CSV table of C-alpha atoms in Angstrom, one decimal:
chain,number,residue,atom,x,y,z
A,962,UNK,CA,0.0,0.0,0.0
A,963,UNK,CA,0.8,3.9,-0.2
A,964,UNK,CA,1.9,3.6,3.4
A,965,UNK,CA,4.7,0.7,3.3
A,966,UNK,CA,5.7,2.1,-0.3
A,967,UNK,CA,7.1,5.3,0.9
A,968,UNK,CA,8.4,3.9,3.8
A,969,UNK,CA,10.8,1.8,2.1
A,970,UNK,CA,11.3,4.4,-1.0
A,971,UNK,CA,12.3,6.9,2.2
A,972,UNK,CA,14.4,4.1,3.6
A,973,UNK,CA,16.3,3.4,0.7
A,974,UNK,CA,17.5,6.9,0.4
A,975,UNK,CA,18.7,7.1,4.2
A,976,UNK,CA,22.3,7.5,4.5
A,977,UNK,CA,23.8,3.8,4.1
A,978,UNK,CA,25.2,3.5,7.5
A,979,UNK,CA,21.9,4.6,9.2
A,980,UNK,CA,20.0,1.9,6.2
A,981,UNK,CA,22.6,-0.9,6.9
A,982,UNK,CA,22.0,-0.4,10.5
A,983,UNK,CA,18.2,-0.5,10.6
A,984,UNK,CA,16.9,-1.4,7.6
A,985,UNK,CA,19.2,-4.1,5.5
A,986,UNK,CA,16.7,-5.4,3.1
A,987,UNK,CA,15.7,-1.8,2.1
A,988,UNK,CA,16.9,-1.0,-1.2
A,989,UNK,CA,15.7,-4.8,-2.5
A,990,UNK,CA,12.5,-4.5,-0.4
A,991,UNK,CA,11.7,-1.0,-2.5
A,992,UNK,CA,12.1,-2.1,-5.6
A,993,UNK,CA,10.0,-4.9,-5.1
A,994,UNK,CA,6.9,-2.9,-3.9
A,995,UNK,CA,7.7,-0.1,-7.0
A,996,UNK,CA,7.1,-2.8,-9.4
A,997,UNK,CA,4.0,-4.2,-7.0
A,998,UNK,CA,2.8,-0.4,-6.8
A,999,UNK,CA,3.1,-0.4,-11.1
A,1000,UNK,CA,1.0,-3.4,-11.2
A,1001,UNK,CA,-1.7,-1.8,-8.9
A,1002,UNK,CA,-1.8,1.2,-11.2
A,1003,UNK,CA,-2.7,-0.9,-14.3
A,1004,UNK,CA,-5.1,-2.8,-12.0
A,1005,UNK,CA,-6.5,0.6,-11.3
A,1006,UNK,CA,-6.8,1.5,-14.8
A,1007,UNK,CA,-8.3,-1.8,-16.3
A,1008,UNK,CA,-11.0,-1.5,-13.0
A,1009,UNK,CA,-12.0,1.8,-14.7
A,1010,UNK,CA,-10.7,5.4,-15.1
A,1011,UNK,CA,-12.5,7.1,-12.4
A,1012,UNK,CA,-10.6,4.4,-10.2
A,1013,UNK,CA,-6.9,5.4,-11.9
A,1014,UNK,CA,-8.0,8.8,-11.1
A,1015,UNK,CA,-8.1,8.7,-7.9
A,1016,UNK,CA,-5.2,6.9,-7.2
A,1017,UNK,CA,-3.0,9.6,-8.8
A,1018,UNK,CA,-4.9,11.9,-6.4
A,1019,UNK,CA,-3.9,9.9,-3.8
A,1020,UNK,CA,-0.4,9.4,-4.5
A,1021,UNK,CA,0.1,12.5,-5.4
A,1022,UNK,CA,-1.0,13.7,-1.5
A,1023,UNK,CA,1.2,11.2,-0.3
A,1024,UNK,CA,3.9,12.1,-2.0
A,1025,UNK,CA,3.1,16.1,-0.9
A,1026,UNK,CA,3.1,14.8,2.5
A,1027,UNK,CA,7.0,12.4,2.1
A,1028,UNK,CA,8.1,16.5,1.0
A,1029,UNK,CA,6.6,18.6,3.7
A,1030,UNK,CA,7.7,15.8,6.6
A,1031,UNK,CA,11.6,16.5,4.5
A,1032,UNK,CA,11.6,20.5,4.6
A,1033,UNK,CA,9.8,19.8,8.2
A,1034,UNK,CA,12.8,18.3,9.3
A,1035,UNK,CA,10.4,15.1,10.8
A,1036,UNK,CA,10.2,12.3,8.0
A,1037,UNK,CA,8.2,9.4,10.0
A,1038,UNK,CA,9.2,6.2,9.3
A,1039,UNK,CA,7.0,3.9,11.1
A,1040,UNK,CA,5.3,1.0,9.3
A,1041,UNK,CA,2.3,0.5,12.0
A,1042,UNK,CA,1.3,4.6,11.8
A,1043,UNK,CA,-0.8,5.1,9.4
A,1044,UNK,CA,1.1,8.9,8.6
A,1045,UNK,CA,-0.7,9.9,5.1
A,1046,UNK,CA,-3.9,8.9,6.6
A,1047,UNK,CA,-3.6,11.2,9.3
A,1048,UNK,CA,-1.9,14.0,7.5
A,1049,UNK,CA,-4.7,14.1,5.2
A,1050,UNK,CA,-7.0,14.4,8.4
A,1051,UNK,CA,-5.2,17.8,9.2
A,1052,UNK,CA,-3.2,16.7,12.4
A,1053,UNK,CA,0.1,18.3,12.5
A,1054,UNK,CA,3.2,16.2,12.2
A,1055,UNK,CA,4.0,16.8,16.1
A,1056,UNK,CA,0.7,15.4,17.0
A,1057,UNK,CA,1.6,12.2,14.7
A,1058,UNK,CA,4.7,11.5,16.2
A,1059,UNK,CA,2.7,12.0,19.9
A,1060,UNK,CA,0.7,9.0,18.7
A,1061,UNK,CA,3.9,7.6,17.5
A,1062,UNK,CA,5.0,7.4,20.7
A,1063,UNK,CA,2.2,6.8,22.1
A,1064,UNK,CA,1.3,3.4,20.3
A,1065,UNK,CA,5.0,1.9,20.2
A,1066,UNK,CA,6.2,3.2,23.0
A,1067,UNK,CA,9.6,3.8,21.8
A,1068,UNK,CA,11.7,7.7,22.0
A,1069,UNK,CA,11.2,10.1,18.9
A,1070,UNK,CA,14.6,9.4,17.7
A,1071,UNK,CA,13.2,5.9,16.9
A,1072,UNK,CA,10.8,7.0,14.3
A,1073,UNK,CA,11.6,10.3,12.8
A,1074,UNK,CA,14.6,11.4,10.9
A,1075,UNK,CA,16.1,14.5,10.5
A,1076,UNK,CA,16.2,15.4,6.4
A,1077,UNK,CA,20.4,15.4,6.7
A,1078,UNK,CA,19.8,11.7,7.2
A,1079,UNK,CA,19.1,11.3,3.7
A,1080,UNK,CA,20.7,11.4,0.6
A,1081,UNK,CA,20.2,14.9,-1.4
A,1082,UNK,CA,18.8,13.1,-4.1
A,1083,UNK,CA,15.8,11.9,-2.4
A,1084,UNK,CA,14.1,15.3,-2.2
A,1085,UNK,CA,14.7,15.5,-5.6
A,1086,UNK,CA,12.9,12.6,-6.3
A,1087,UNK,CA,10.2,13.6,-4.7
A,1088,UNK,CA,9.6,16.6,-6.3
A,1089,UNK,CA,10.0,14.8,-9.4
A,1090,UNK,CA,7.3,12.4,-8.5
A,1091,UNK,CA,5.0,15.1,-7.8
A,1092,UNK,CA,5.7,16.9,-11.4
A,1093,UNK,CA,4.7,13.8,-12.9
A,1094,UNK,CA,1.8,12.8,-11.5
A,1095,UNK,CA,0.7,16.4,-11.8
A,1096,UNK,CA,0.9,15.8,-15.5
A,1097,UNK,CA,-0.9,12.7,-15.7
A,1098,UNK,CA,-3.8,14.3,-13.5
A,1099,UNK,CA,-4.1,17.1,-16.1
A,1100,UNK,CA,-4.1,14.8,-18.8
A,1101,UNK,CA,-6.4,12.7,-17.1
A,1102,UNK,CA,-9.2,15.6,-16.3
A,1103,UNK,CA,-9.2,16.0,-20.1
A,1104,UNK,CA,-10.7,12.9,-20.4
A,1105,UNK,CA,-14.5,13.0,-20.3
A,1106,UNK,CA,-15.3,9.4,-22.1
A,1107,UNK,CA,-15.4,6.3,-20.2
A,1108,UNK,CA,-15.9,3.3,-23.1
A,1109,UNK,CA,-15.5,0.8,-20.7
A,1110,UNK,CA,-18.9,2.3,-19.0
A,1111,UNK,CA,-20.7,3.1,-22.6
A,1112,UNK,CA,-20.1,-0.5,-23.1
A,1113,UNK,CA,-21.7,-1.9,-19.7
A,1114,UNK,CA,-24.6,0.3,-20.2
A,1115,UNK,CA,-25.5,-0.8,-23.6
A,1116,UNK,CA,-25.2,-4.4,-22.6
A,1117,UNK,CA,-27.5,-3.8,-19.7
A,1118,UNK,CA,-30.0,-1.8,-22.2
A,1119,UNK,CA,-29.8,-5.0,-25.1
A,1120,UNK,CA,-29.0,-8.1,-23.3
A,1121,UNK,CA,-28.0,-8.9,-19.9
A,1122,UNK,CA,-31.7,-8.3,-18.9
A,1123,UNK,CA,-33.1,-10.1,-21.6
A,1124,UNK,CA,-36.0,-12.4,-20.8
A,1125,UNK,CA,-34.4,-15.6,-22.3
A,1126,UNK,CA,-31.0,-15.4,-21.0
A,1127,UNK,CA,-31.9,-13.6,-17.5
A,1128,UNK,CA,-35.2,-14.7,-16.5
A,1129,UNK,CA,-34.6,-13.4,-12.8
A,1130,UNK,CA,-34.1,-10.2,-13.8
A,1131,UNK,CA,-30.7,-10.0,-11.4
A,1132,UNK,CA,-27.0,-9.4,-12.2
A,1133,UNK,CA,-24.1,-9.8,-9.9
A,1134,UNK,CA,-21.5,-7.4,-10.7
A,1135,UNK,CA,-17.6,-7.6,-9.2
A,1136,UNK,CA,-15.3,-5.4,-9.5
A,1137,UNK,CA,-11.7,-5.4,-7.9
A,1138,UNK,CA,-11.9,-1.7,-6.8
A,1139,UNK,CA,-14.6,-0.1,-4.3
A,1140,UNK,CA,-14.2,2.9,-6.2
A,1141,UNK,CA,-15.1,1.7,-9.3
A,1142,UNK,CA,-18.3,0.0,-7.4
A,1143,UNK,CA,-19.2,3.4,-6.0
A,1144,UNK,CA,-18.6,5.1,-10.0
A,1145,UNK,CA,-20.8,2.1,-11.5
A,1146,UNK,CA,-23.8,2.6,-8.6
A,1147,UNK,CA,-23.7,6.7,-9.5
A,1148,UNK,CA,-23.4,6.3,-13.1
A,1149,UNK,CA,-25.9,3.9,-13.7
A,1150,UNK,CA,-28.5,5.7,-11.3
A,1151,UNK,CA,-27.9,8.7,-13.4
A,1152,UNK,CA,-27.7,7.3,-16.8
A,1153,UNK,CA,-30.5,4.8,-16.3
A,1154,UNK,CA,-32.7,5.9,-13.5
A,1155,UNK,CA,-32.0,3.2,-11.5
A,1156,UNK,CA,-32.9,2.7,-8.1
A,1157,UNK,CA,-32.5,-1.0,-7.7
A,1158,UNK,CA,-28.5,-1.1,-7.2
A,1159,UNK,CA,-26.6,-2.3,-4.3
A,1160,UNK,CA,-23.3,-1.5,-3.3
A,1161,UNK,CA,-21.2,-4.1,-1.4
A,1162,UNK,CA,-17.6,-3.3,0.1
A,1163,UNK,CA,-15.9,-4.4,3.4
A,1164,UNK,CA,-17.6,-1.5,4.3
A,1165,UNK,CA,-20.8,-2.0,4.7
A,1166,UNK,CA,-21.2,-5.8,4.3
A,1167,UNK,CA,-21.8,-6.5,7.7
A,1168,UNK,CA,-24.7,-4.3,7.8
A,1169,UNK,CA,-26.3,-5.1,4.5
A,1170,UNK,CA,-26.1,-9.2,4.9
A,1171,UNK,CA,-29.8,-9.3,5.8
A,1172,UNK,CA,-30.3,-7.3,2.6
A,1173,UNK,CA,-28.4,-9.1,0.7
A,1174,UNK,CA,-30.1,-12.4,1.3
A,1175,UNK,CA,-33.3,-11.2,1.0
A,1176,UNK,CA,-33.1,-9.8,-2.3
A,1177,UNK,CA,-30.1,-12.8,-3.9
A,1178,UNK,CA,-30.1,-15.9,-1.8
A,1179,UNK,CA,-32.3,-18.6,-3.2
A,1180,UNK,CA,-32.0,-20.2,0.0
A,1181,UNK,CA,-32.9,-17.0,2.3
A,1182,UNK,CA,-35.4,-18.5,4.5
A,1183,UNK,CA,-37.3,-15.6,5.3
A,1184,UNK,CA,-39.7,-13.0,2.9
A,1185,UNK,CA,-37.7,-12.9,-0.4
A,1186,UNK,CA,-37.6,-9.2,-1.7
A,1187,UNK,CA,-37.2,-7.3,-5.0
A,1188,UNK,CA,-35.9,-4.1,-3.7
A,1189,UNK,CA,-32.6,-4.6,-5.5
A,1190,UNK,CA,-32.1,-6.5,-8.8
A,1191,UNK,CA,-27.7,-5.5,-9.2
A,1192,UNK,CA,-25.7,-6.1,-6.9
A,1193,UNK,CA,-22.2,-4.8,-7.1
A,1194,UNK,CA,-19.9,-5.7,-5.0
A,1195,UNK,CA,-16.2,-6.4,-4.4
A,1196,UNK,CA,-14.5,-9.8,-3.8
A,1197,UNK,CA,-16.0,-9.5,0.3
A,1198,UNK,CA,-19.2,-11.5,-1.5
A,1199,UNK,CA,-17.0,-13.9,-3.7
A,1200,UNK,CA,-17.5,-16.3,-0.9
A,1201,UNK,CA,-19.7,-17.1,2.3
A,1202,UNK,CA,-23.1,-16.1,1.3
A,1203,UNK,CA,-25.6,-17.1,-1.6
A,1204,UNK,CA,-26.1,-14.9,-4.5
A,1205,UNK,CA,-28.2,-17.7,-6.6
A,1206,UNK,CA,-31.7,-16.0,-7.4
A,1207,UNK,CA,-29.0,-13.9,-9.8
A,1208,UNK,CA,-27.9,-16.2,-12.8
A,1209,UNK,CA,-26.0,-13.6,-14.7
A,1210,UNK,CA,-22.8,-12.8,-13.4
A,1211,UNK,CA,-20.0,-9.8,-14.7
């Protein structure tokens, strides 16, 4: 995640006797979650654009946040903090490092490192990051087509719903991004009318199981409903409940 990937990039720019000290396996360690964090970006992209979107957003506040800790002179290394999280909330980096040492229980000097303990390059890097990903947001807001989505919706219009090859009238949708789950449920209440559309994440699954049953397990014992006929949902619903009454899955 964001978190654990700026850790290590921060790590492996620490001066090498403070790194071979503390952090041995950083330099392999960070190469290893660039090329995972690459792969989650195409991930993000193939989900659907308004998910790629915000995940430059995203990274581009956590990168924002790696600089102002730097010229701050309090770069917070600590895996188990959840430090862009809470920067984004607005607390000030002394009050982070308060629940720093707070929740490990360890002295300042533990945690946070002054910005002479890195290499020069690294804010450099930084700032680099940030110029790019400021490109590829601009480039990105230009975009107001989504194919991906005029493709669903024509589907939906011309044959998922069709009599003969749906005769429940239910589809089970998955995607691998809750954003993209949220984007589908606005878009095709906008685009379509609908009203019928569930949205299933970690979440909220907890407090929509009785829902969910109702309205998509064959097997629901109580009064089955017809509030919702799509269900979209991320993998939290791949297993452990039954979705049967829907025979068309995407």
């Amino acid at each position: 995640d964001k978190i654990n990937y700026y850790r290590y990039q921060a790590i492996r720019f620490l001066n090498e006797d403070l790194r071979d000290t503390y952090y041995d396996q950083a330099v392999l360690v960070s190469k290893s979650l660039a090329g995972i964090m690459k792969t989650l970006m195409v991930k993000r992209l193939e989900s659907s654009f308004y998910a790629l979107r915000i995940s430059l957003r995203n990274l581009r506040r956590a990168t924002q946040g790696m600089i102002e800790m730097y010229h701050a002179d309090k770069v917070i290394i600590a895996p188990d903090l959840k430090i862009i999280e809470l920067q984004n909330k607005g607390l000030e980096l002394d009050d982070i490092i308060a629940k720093g040492i707070e929740k490990f229980g360890i002295s300042k000097n533990d945690f946070v490192y002054k910005h002479d303990d890195f290499d020069d390059s690294f804010i450099k890097e930084l700032e680099f990051d940030v110029s790019v990903l400021d490109t590829l947001i601009e480039q990105w807001d230009k975009i107001t087509i989504d194919p991906k989505l005029d493709c669903f919706i024509d589907y939906l219009n011309h044959k998922i719903f069709d009599k003969q090859d749906n005769p429940t009238g239910k589809l089970v949708v998955f995607s691998e991004s809750k954003d993209t789950i949220q984007y589908l449920n606005k878009e095709l209440t906008r685009r379509l009318g609908r009203t019928d559309i569930l949205s299933v994440s970690s979440d909220n699954r907890k407090q929509l199981f009785d829902t969910i049953q109702a309205n998509f397990d064959a097997n629901y014992q109580g009064k089955k409903q017809d509030k919702y006929n799509i269900i979209i949902a991320t993998d939290v619903l791949a297993e452990g409940i039954n979705l049967h009454r829907a025979n068309v899955i995407v």
